[in-house]
mmCIF file of C-alpha atoms in Angstrom:
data_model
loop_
_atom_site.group_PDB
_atom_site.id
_atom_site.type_symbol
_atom_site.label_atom_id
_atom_site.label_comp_id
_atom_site.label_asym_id
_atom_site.label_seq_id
_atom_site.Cartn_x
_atom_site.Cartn_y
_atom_site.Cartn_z
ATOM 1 C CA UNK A 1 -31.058 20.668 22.117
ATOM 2 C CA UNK A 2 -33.211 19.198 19.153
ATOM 3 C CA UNK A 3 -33.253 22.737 17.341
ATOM 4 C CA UNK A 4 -29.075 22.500 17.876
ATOM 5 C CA UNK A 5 -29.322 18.817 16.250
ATOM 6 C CA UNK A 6 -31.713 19.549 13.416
ATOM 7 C CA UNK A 7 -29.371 22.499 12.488
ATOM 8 C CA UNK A 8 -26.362 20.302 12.373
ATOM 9 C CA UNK A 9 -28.231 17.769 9.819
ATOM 10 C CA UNK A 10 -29.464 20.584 7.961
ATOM 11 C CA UNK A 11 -26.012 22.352 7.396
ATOM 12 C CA UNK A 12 -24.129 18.301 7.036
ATOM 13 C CA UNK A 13 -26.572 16.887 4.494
ATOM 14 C CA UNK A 14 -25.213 18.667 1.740
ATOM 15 C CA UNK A 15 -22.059 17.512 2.446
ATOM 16 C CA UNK A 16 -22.563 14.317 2.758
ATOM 17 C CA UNK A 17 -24.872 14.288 -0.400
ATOM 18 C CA UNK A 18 -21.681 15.571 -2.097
ATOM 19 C CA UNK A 19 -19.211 12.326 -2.493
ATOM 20 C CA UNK A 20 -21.541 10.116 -4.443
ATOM 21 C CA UNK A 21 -19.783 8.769 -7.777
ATOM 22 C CA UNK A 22 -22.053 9.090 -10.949
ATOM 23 C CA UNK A 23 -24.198 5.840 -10.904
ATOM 24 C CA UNK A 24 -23.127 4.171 -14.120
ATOM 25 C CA UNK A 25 -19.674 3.361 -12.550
ATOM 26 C CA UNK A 26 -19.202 0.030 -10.269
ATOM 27 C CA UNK A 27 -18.551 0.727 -6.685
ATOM 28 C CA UNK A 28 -17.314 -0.904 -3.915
ATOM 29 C CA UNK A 29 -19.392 -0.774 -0.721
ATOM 30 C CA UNK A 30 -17.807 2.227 -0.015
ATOM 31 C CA UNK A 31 -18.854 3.429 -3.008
ATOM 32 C CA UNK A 32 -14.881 3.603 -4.209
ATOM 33 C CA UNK A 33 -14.398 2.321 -8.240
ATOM 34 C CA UNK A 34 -14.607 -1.117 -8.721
ATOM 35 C CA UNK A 35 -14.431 -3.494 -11.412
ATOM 36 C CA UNK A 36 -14.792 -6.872 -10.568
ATOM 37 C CA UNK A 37 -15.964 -10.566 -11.829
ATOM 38 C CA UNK A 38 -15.188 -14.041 -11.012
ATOM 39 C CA UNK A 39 -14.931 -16.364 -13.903
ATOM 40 C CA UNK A 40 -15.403 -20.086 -14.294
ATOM 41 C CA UNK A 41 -12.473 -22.238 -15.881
ATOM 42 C CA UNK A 42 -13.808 -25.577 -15.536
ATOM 43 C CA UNK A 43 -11.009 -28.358 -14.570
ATOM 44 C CA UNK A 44 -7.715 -25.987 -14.197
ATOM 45 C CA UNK A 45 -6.005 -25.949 -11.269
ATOM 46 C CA UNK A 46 -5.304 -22.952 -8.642
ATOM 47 C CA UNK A 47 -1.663 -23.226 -9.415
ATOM 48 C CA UNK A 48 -2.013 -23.594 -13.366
ATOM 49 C CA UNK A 49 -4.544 -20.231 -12.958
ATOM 50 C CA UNK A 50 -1.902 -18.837 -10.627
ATOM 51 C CA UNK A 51 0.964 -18.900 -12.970
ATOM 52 C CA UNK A 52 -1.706 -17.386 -15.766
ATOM 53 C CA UNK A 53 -2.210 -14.744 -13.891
ATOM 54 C CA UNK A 54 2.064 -13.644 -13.779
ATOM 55 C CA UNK A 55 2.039 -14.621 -17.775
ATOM 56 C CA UNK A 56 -0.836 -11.476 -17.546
ATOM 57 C CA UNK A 57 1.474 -9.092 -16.110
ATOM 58 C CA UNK A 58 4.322 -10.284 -17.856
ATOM 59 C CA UNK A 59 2.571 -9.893 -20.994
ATOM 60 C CA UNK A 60 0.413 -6.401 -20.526
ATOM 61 C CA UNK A 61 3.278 -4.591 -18.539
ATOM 62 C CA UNK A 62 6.465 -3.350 -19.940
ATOM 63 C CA UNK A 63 7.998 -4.951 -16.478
ATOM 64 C CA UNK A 64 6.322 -7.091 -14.856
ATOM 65 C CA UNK A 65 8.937 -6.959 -11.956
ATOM 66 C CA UNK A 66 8.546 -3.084 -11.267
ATOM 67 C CA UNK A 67 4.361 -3.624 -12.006
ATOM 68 C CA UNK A 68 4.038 -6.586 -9.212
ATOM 69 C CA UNK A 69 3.428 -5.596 -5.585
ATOM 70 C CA UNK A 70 2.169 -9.289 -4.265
ATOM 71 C CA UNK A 71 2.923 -13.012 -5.661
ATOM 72 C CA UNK A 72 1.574 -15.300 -2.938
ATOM 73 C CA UNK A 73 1.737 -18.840 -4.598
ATOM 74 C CA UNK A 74 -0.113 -20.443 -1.518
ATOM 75 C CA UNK A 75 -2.544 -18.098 -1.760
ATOM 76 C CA UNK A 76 -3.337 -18.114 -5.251
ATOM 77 C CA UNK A 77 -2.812 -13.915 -5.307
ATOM 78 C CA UNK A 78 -0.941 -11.502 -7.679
ATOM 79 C CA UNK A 79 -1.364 -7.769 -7.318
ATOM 80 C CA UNK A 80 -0.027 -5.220 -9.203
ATOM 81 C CA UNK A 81 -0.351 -1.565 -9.697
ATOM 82 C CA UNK A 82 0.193 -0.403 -13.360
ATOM 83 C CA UNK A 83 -1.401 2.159 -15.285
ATOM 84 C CA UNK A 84 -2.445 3.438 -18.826
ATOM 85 C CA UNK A 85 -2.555 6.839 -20.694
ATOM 86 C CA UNK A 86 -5.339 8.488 -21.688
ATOM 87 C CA UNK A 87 -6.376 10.564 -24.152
ATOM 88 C CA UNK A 88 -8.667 14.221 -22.923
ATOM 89 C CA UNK A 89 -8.975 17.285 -25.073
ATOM 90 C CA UNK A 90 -5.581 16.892 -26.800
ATOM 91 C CA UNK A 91 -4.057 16.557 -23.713
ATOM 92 C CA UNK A 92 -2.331 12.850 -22.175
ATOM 93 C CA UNK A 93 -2.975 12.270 -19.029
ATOM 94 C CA UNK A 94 -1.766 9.187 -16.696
ATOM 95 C CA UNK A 95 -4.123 6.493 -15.338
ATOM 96 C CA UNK A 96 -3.123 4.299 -12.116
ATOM 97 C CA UNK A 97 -4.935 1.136 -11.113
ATOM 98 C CA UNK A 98 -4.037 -1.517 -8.998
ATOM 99 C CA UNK A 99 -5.285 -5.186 -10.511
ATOM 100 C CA UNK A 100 -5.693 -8.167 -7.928
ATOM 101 C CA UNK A 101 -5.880 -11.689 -9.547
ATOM 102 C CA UNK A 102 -7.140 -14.251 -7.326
ATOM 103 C CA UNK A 103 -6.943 -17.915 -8.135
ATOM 104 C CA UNK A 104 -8.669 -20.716 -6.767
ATOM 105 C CA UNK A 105 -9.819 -24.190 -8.424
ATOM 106 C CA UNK A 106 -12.080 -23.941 -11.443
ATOM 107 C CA UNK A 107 -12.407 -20.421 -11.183
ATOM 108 C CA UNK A 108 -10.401 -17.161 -10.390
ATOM 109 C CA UNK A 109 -11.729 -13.187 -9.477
ATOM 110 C CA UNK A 110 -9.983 -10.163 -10.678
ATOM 111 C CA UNK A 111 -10.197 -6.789 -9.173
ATOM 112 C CA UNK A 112 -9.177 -3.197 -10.995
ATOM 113 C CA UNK A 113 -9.478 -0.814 -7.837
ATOM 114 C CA UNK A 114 -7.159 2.382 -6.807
ATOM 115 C CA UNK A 115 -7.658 4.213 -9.788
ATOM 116 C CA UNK A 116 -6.537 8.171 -9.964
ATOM 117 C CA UNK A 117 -5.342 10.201 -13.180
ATOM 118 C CA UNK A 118 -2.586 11.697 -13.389
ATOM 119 C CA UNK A 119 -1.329 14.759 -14.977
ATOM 120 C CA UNK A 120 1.927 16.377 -14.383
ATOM 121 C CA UNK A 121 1.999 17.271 -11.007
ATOM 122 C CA UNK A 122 -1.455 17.437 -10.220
ATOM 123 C CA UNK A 123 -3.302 13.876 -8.809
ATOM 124 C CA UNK A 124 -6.884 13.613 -9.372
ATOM 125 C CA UNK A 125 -9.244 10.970 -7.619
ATOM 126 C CA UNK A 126 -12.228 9.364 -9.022
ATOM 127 C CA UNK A 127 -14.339 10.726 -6.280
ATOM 128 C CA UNK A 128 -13.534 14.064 -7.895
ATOM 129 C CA UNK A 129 -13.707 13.826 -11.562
ATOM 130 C CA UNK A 130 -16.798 11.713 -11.113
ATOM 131 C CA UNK A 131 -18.430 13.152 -8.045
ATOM 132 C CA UNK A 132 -22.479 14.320 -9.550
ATOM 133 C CA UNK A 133 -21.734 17.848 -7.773
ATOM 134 C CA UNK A 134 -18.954 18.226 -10.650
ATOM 135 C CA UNK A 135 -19.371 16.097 -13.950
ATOM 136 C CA UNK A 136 -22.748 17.492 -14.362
ATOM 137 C CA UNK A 137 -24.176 20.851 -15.529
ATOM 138 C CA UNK A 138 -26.479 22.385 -13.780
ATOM 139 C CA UNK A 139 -29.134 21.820 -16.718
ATOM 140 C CA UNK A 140 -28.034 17.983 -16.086
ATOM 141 C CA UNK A 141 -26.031 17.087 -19.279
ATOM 142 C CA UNK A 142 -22.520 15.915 -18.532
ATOM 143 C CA UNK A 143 -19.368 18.074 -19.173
ATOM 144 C CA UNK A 144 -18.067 17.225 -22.129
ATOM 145 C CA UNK A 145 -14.304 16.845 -20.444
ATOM 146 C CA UNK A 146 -15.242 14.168 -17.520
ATOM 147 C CA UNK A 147 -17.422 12.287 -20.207
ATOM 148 C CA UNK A 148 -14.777 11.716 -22.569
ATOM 149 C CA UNK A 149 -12.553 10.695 -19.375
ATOM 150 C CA UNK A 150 -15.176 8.503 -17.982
ATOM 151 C CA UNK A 151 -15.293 6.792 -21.410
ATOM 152 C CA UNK A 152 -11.866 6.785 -22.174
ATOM 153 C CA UNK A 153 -11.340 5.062 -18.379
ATOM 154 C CA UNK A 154 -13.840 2.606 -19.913
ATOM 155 C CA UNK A 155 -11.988 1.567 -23.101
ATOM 156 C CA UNK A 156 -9.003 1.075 -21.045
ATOM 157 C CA UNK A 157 -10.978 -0.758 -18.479
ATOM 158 C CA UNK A 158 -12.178 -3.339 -20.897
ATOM 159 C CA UNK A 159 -9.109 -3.706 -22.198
ATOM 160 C CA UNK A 160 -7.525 -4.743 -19.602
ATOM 161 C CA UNK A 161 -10.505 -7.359 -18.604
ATOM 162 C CA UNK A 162 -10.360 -8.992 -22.231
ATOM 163 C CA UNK A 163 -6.153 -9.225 -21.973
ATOM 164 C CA UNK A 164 -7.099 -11.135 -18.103
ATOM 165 C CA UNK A 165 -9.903 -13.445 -19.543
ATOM 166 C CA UNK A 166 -7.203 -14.267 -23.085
ATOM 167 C CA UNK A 167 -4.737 -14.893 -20.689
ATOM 168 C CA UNK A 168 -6.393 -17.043 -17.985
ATOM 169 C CA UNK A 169 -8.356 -18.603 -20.225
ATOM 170 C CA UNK A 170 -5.393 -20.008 -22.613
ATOM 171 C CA UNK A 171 -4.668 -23.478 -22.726
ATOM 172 C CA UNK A 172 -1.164 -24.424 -21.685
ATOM 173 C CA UNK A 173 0.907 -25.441 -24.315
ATOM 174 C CA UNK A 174 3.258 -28.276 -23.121
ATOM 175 C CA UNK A 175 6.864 -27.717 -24.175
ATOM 176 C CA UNK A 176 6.654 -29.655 -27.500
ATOM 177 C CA UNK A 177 10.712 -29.949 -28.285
#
């Protein structure tokens, strides 16, 4: 019975060893993409940081109202699911995300998560184009193709973050007629 066992582990371990995302990128605890941060905004309210976050998708999205999958005033919580295009060896290629915007008092999180590329018909997960088993050669170098996504992803990443922290950090202008 332990020969049966230690041949099981033997001939799973690979794999299992097989998923892992290359280890520059922020994970999850499920080791999915994830870009996250919670920022400070000393003396604005969770309803003033609330309606910041809509002016966001308002503002970054073409339309807001097809972008938007949750506004939950009470809770303080907008979620959309957008995405950006991406330039790889000539070619344009999709990228879907789904941003979460959390407000509370003083401070509010955002989250970029559920992100997949996109190329005409064919869907391709993070846990693919990044998986170790595939973006790197066997002498250990990257591929040139999923480094230039992986930094392309990036760019658009930060983006994104810098339009969130100009918009939720903006003053409010009071209606000066």
């Amino acid at each position: 019975m332990l020969a049966l066992k230690t041949i099981i582990v033997i001939f799973f371990t690979p794999f299992i060893l097989l998923g892992q995302l290359i280890d520059e990128l922020p994970k999850d605890e499920n080791g999915n993409l994830l870009f996250s941060e919670v920022v400070q905004v000393d003396s604005v309210s969770k309803n003033e940081l609330y309606s910041r976050s809509k002016d966001f998708f308002v503002s970054v999205f073409k339309s807001a109202k097809d972008v938007v999958q949750l506004d939950d005033k009470e809770a303080g919580i907008v979620t959309g699911k957008g995405f950006s295009k991406i330039q790889e060896a000539g070619v344009e290629l999709q990228m879907w995300y789904s941003i979460k915007i959390q407000s509370k008092n003083g401070r509010y999180k955002y989250e970029i998560f559920d992100l997949y590329f996109q190329y005409e018909a064919k869907t391709s997960p993070p846990s693919e184009v990044f998986d170790k088993s595939v973006y790197y050669k066997k002498n250990g170098e990257p591929r040139t193709a999923y480094e230039t996504r992986k930094n392309e992803m990036l760019k658009k990443i930060k983006s994104l973050t810098e339009s969130i922290k100009t918009t939720m950090n903006k003053k409010s202008k009071k209606d000066d007629w």
